[in-house]
XYZ file of C-alpha atoms in Angstrom:
513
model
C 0.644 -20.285 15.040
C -3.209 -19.666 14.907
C -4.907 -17.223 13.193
C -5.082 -14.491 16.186
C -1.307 -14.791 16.837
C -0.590 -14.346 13.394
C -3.165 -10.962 13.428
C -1.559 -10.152 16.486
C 1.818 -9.886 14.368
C -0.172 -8.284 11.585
C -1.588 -5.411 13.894
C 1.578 -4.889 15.556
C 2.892 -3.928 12.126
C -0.026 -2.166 10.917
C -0.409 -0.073 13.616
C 2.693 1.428 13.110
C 2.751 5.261 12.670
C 4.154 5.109 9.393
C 2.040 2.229 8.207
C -0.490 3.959 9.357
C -0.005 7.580 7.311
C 0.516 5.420 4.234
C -2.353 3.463 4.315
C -4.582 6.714 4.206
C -2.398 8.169 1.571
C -3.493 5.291 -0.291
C -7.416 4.579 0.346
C -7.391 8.581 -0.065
C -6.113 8.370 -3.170
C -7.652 5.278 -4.459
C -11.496 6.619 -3.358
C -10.016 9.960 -5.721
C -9.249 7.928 -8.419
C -12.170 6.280 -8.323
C -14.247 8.964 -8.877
C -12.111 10.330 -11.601
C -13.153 8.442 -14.609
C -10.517 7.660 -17.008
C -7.898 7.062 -14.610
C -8.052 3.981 -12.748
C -5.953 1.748 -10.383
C -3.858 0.846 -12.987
C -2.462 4.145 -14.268
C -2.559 5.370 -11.164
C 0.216 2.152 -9.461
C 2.187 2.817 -12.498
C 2.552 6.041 -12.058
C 3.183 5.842 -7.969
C 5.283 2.604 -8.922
C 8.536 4.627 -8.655
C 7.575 6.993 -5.483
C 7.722 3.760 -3.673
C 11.080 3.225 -4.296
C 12.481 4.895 -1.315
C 10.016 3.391 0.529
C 9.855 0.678 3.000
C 8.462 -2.476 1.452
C 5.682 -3.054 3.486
C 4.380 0.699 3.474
C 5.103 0.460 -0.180
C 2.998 -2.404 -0.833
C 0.661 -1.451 1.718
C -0.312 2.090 0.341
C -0.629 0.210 -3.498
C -2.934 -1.881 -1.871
C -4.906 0.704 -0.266
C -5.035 2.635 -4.223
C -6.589 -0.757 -5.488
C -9.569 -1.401 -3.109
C -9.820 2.245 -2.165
C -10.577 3.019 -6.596
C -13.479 0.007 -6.355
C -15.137 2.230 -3.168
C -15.026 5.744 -4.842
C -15.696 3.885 -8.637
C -19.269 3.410 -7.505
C -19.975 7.324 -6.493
C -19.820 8.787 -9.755
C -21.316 5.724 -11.911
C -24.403 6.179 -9.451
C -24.547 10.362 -10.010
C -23.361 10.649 -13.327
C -23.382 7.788 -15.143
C -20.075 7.269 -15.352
C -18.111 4.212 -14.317
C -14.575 3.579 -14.704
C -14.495 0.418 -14.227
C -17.208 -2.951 -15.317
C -17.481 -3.640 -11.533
C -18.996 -0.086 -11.013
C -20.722 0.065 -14.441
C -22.852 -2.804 -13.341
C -23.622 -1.037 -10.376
C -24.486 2.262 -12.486
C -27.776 -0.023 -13.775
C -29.531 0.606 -10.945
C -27.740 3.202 -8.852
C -28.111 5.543 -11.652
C -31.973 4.709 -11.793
C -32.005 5.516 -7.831
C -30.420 8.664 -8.193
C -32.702 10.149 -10.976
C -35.504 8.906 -8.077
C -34.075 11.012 -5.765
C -32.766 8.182 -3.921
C -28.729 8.752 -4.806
C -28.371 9.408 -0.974
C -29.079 5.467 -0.028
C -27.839 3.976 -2.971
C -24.737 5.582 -2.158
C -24.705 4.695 1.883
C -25.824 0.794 1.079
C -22.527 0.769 -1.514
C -20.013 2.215 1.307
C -21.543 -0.179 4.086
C -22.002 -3.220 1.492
C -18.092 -2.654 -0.060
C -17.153 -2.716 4.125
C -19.223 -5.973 4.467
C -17.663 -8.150 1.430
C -14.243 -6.510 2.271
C -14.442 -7.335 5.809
C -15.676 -10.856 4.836
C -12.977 -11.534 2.508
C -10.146 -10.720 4.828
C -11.507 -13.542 7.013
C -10.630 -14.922 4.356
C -8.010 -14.336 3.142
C -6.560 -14.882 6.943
C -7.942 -17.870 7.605
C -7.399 -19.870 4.278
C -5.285 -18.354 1.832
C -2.896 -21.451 1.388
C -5.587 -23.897 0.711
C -7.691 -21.628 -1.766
C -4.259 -21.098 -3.433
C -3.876 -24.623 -4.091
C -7.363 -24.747 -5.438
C -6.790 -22.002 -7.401
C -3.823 -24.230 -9.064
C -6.692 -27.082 -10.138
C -7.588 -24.549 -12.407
C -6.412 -24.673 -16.499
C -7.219 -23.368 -19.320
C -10.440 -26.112 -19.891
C -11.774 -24.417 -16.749
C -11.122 -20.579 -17.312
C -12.791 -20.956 -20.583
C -15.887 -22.668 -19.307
C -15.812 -19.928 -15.942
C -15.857 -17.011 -18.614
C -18.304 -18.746 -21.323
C -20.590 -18.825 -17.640
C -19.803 -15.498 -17.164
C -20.565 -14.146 -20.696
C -23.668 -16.163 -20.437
C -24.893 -14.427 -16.778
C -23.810 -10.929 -19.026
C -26.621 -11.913 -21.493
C -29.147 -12.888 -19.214
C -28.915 -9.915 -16.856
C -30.747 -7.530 -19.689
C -34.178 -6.380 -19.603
C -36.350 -7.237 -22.473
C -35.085 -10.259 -24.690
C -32.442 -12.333 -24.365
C -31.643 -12.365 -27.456
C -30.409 -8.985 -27.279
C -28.411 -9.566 -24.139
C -26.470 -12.546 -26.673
C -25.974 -10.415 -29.169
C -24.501 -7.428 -26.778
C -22.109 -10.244 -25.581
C -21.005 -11.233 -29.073
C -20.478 -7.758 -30.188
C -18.533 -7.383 -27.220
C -16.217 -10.112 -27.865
C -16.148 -9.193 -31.442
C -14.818 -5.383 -30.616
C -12.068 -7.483 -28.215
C -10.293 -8.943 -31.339
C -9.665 -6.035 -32.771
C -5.488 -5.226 -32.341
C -2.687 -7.922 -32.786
C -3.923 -11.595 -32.047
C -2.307 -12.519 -28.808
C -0.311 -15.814 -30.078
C 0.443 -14.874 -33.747
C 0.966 -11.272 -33.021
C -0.934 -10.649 -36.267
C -3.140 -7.743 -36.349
C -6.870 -8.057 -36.821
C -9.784 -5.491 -37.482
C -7.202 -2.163 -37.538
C -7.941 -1.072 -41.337
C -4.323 -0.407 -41.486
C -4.289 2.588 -38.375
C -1.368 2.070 -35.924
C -3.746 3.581 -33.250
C -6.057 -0.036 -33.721
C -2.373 -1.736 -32.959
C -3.236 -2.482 -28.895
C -6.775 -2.819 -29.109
C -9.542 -0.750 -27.976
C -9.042 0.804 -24.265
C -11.805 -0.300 -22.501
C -11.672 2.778 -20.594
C -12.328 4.538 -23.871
C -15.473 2.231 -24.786
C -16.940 2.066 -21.402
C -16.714 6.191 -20.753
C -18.275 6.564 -24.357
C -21.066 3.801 -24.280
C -22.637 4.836 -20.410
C -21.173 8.640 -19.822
C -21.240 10.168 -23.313
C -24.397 8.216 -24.276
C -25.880 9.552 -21.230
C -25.552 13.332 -21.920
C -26.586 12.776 -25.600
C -29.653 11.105 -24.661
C -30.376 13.768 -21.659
C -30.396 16.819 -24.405
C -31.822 14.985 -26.862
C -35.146 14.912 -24.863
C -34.713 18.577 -23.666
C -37.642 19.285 -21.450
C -38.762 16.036 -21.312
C -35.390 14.760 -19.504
C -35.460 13.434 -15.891
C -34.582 16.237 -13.397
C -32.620 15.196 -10.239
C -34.369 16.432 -6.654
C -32.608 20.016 -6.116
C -33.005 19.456 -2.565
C -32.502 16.624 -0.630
C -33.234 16.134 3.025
C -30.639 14.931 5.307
C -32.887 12.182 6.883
C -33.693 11.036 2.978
C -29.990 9.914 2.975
C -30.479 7.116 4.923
C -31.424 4.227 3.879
C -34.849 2.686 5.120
C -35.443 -0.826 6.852
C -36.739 -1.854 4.145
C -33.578 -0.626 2.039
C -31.427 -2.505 4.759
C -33.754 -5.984 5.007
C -33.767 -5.779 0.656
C -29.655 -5.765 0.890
C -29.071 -8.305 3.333
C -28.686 -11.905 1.660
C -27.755 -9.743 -1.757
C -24.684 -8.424 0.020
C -24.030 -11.769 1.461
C -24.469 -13.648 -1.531
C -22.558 -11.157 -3.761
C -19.554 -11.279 -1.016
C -19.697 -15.317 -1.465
C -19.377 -15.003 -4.721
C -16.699 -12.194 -5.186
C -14.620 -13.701 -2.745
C -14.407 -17.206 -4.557
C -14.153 -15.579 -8.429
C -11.470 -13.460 -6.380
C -8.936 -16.355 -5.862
C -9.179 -17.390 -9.628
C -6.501 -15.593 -11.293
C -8.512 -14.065 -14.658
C -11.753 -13.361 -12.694
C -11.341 -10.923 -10.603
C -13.883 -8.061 -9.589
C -15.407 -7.161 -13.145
C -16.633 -10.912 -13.784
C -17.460 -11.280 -9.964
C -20.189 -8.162 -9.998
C -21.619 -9.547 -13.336
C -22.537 -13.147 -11.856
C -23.381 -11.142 -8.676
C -26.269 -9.486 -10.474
C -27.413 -12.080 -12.600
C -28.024 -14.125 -9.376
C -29.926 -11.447 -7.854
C -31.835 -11.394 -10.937
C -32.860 -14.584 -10.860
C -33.756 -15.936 -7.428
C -35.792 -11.894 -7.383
C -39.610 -12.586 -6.568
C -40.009 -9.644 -9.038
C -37.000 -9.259 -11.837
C -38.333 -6.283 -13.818
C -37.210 -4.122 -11.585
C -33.623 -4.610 -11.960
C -32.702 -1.534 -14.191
C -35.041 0.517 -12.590
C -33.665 1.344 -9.383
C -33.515 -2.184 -7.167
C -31.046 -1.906 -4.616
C -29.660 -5.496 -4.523
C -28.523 -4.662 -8.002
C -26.751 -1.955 -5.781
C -25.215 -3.766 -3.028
C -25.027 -7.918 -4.880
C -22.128 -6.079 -7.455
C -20.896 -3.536 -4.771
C -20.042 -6.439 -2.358
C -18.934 -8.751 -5.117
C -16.271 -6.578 -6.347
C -14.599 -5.401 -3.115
C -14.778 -9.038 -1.854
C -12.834 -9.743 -5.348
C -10.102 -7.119 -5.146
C -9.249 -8.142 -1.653
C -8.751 -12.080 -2.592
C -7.055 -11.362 -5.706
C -4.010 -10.828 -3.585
C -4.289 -14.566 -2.758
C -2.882 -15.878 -5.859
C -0.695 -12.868 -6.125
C 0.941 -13.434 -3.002
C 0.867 -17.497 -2.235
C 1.729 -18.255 -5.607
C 3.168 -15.379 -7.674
C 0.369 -15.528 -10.353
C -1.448 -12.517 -11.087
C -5.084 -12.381 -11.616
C -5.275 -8.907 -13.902
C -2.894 -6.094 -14.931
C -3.124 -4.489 -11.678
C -1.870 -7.385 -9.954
C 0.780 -8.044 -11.885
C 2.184 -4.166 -11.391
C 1.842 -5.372 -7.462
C 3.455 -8.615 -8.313
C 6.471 -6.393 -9.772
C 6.300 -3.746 -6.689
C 6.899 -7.569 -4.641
C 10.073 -8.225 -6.418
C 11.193 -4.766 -6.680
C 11.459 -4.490 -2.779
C 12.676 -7.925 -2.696
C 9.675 -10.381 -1.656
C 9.214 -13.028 -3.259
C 6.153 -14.451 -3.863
C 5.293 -18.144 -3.071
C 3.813 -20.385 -0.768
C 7.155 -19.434 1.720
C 5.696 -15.895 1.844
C 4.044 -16.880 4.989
C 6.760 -18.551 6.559
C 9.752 -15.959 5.491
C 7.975 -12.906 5.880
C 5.100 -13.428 8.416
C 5.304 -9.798 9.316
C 4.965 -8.266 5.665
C 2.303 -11.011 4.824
C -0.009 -10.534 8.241
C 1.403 -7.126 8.173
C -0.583 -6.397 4.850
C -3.590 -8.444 5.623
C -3.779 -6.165 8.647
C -4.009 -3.233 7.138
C -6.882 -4.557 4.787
C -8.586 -4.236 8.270
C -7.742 -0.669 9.100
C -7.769 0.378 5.134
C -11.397 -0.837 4.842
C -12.430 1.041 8.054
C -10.827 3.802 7.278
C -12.944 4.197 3.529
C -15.938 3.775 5.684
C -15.186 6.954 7.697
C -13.878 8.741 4.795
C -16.881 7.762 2.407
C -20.038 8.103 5.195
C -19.561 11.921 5.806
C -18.737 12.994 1.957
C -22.034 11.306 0.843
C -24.580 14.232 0.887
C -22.014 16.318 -0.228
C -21.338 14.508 -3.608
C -25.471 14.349 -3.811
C -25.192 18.422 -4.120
C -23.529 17.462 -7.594
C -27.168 16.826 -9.067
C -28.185 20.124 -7.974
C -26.221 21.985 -10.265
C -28.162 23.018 -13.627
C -27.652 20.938 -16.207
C -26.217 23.862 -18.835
C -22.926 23.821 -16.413
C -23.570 19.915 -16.035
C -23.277 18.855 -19.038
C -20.150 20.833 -20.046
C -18.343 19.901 -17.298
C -18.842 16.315 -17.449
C -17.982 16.439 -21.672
C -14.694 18.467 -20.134
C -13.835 15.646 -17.397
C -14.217 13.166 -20.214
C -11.873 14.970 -22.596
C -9.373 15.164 -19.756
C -9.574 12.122 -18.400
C -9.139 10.072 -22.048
C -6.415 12.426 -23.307
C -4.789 11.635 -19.999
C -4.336 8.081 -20.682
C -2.302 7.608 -23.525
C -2.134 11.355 -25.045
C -3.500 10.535 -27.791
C -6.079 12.726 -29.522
C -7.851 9.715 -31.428
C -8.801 8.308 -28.076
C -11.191 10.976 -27.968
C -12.517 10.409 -31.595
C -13.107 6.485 -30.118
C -14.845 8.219 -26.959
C -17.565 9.804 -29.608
C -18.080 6.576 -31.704
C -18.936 4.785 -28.797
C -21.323 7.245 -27.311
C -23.131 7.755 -30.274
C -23.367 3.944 -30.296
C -24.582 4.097 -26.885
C -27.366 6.390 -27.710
C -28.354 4.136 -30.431
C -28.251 1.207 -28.022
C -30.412 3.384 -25.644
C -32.829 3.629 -28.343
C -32.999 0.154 -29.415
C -33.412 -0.986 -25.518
C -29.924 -2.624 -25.491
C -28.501 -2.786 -22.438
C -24.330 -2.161 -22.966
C -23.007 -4.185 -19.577
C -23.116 -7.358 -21.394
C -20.555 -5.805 -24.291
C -18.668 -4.687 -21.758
C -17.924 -8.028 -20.244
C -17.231 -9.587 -23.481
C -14.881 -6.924 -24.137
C -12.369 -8.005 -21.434
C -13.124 -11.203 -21.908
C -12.680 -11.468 -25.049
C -8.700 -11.838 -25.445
C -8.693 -14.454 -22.004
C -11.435 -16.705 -23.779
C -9.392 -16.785 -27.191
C -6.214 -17.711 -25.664
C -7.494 -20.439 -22.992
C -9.677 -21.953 -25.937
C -6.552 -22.680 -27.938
C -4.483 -23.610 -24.915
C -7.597 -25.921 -24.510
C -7.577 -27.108 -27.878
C -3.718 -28.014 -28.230
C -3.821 -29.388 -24.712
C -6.330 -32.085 -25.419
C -4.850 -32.298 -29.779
C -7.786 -30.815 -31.071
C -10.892 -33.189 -28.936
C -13.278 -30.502 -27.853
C -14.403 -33.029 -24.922
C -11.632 -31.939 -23.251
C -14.375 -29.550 -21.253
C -16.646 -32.639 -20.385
C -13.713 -35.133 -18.918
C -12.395 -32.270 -16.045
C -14.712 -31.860 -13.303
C -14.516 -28.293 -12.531
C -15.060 -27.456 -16.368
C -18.022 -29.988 -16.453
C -19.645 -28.364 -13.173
C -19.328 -24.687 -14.839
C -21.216 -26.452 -18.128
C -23.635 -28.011 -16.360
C -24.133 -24.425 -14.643
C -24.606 -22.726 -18.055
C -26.950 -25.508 -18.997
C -29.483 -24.639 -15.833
C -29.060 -21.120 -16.842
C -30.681 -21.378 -20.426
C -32.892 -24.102 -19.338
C -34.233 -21.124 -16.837
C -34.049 -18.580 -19.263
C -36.389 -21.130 -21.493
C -38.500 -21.843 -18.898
C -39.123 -18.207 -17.964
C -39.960 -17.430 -21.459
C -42.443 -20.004 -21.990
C -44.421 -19.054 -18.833
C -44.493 -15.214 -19.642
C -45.462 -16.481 -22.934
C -48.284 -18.510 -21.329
C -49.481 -16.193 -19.036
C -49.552 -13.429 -22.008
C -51.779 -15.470 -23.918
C -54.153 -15.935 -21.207
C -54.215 -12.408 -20.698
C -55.459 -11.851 -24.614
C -57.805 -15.027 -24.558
C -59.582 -12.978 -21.124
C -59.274 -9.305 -22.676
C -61.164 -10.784 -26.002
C -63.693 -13.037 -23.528
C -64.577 -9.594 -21.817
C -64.803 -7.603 -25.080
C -67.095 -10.114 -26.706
C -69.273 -10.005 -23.242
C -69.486 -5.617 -23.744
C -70.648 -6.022 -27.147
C -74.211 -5.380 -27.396
């Protein structure tokens, strides 16, 4: 069958009234949860895992689905108005969104993330459609050699994203994967860094750490200025919201770029959005006629990540579905919801259960055009959260972190975490250090470990191992035209500063009588 008989079948089941009602329910309640930071797709399946139950297995799946991408839509709302991401896909984003919004620009930054999250989920679902079997077997040329040389490129786009020095961008990235041993080593099971506190035991959420290091920081560093802090527009005129030409022209090749990229890091199971939107930006960075103003408010550093990580989430379901591996922790709670209503996953899905499998990629369709309608209209109205004074702001966001944290494990030394890290955030504010790059080598951090010794006892100890496999060499040779940029870059501002001085002296000598 081709591709339009087999979407015919898909939107046959789709359609459905009761497919239907459950794949609102759950882009409703993912775009929720994704403004509520704290929560997250994850707790939020888990917790839904059991409703489903009762539930017919493609409405189940279908309305877990609709949680997932629906959380990466609404993550980006309150990481570009408050500062706050859930997620690394949406704290990447929060760079420059948050930078728009304190322009008074929240209103386009906001309506370029809803239409570029459409355009690299629509994109994907193509897709996914068209060749999910033979990405699936690509996906399976992948070991450990190449995951660890994909993430070591990935930690290395972290660093170079920063403004200021590189340098600084490293040593965020080390610190990051430094904090990500700390807990029981995954092999050995023997713990590391946890001074003897049971709480240490399973790591450090990264929840906890990201909420601390961008929200927290943010309100410490906002009273710490008093006056001097950056006061939102109280007012904002409905024909401000949308974007400009120039806005729309700016976003174009970002949002196609970032939605090629998402959509192939997507497939690899251990990528997935987070790692996506951080390659995403650092490619905007670099082919940018102008990369200084990245940080401040560009709006490909908007839509590039936006587009890359709703791209991701929908082709993660690729190696979930055609070959039972799960990319993340999310989609292995989807890979469980499979077997629970009796799918199995494989590359028979297709053939056994062509309605469930074109019934699902269906309702990516509808799902995706249904967060466009619900997202559009809400847009100015989550823009009247920066009018509110900043003596019932700042409360209220310290309250929604203290709920949110205690909400994931009930533990009260989650909060005491929550602190540390935003007092470290305001510290890295203060020293310039940008903290997306320790982000990424936070989750990274466990997934590089393990595929390094997987590596290691695959090839008996011979570190060349990464050289002799293709893909592995092709991701070196990528990191190797990365620094070679980053060196060449530095050498030319380095140039052209000199010249500067040797002209500025010229023309002082010439004033002096």
């Amino acid at each position: 069958m081709d591709i339009f008989t087999n979407m015919a079948i898909g939107f046959d089941v789709a359609l459905s009234p009761s497919a239907l009602l459950y794949c609102l329910l759950g882009v409703t309640l993912g775009t929720f949860i994704g403004v509520l930071p704290g929560i997250g797709p994850l707790a939020a399946i888990g917790v839904l895992l059991p409703i489903t139950f009762h539930v017919p297995p493609t409405e189940a799946i279908i309305m877990l689905a609709g949680i997932y991408y629906g959380s990466m839509y609404g993550g980006s709302t309150v990481a570009i108005l408050l500062n706050l991401p859930g997620t690394a896909a949406s704290a990447i984003v929060a760079l420059d969104g948050h930078a728009m919004a304190k322009q008074g620009r929240a209103g386009p930054a906001l309506v370029m993330t809803t239409l570029s999250s459409f355009f690299g989920g629509c994109v994907a679902i193509i897709i996914v459609s068209a060749f999910a079997p033979p990405l699936a077997g690509f996906a399976l040329q992948f070991q450990s050699p190449e995951y660890f040389s994909l993430m070591l490129m990935g930690l290395l786009a972290a660093a170079v994203l920063v403004q200021g020095s590189f340098l600084k961008g490293i040593g965020m990235v080390l610190l990051g994967l430094l904090i990500g041993t700390v807990g029981q080593e995954s092999i050995s099971g023997v713990p590391r860094y946890t001074f003897g506190s049971l709480h240490l035991y399973e790591g450090l959420s990264f929840v906890v750490v990201v909420i601390g290091l961008f929200g927290l920081a943010e309100v410490i560093n906002n009273l710490s200025l008093g006056a001097k802090r950056e006061r939102f527009t109280s007012q904002v005129p409905w024909r401000e919201l949308i974007p400009s030409r120039k806005d729309m022209r700016d976003s174009f090749m970002p949002t196609v770029r970032g939605t090629g990229i998402g959509s192939f890091l997507g497939v690899l199971p251990g990528a997935g959005p987070a790692i996506s939107s951080f390659v995403a930006y650092a490619v905007e960075k670099r082919v940018a006629a102008d990369p200084s103003r990245f940080g401040k408010g560009a709006i490909e550093g908007v839509t590039a990540p936006e587009s890359a990580n709703n791209a991701a989430a929908q082709t993660a379901f690729i190696p979930t579905l055609t070959l039972g591996i799960p990319g993340d922790a999310v989609m292995a709670l989807m890979l469980g919801a499979l077997m629970i209503h009796g799918l199995v996953p494989g590359p028979e899905i297709v053939q056994k259960n062509p309605e469930f499998f074109w019934g699902l990629i269906a309702s990516f369709w509808i799902g995706n055009v249904l967060l466009l309608i619900l997202n559009l209209p809400f847009i100015g109205l989550w823009i009247k959260l920066l009018s509110i004074p900043y003596r019932i702001l700042f409360p209220a966001i310290l309250s929604f972190i203290a709920i949110g944290i205690f909400s994931l494990h009930r533990d009260p030394f989650d909060i005491y975490l929550v602190i540390g890290a935003g007092i470290a955030g305001f510290l890295f504010i203060k020293l310039r250090c940008e903290a997306a790059p320790l982000l990424l080598g936070l989750i990274l951090s466990p997934m590089v470990e393990v595929n390094l010794r997987r590596s290691m006892l695959l090839s008996r100890g011979d570190p060349t191992i990464f050289l002799t496999r293709p893909i592995s060499l092709v991701f070196l040779l990528l990191i190797v035209a990365m620094l070679a940029a980053v060196i060449v870059a530095s050498i030319r501002s380095r140039g052209a500063g000199g010249q500067k001085s040797e002209a500025s002296q010229e023309d002082n000598a010439q004033n002096v009588p």
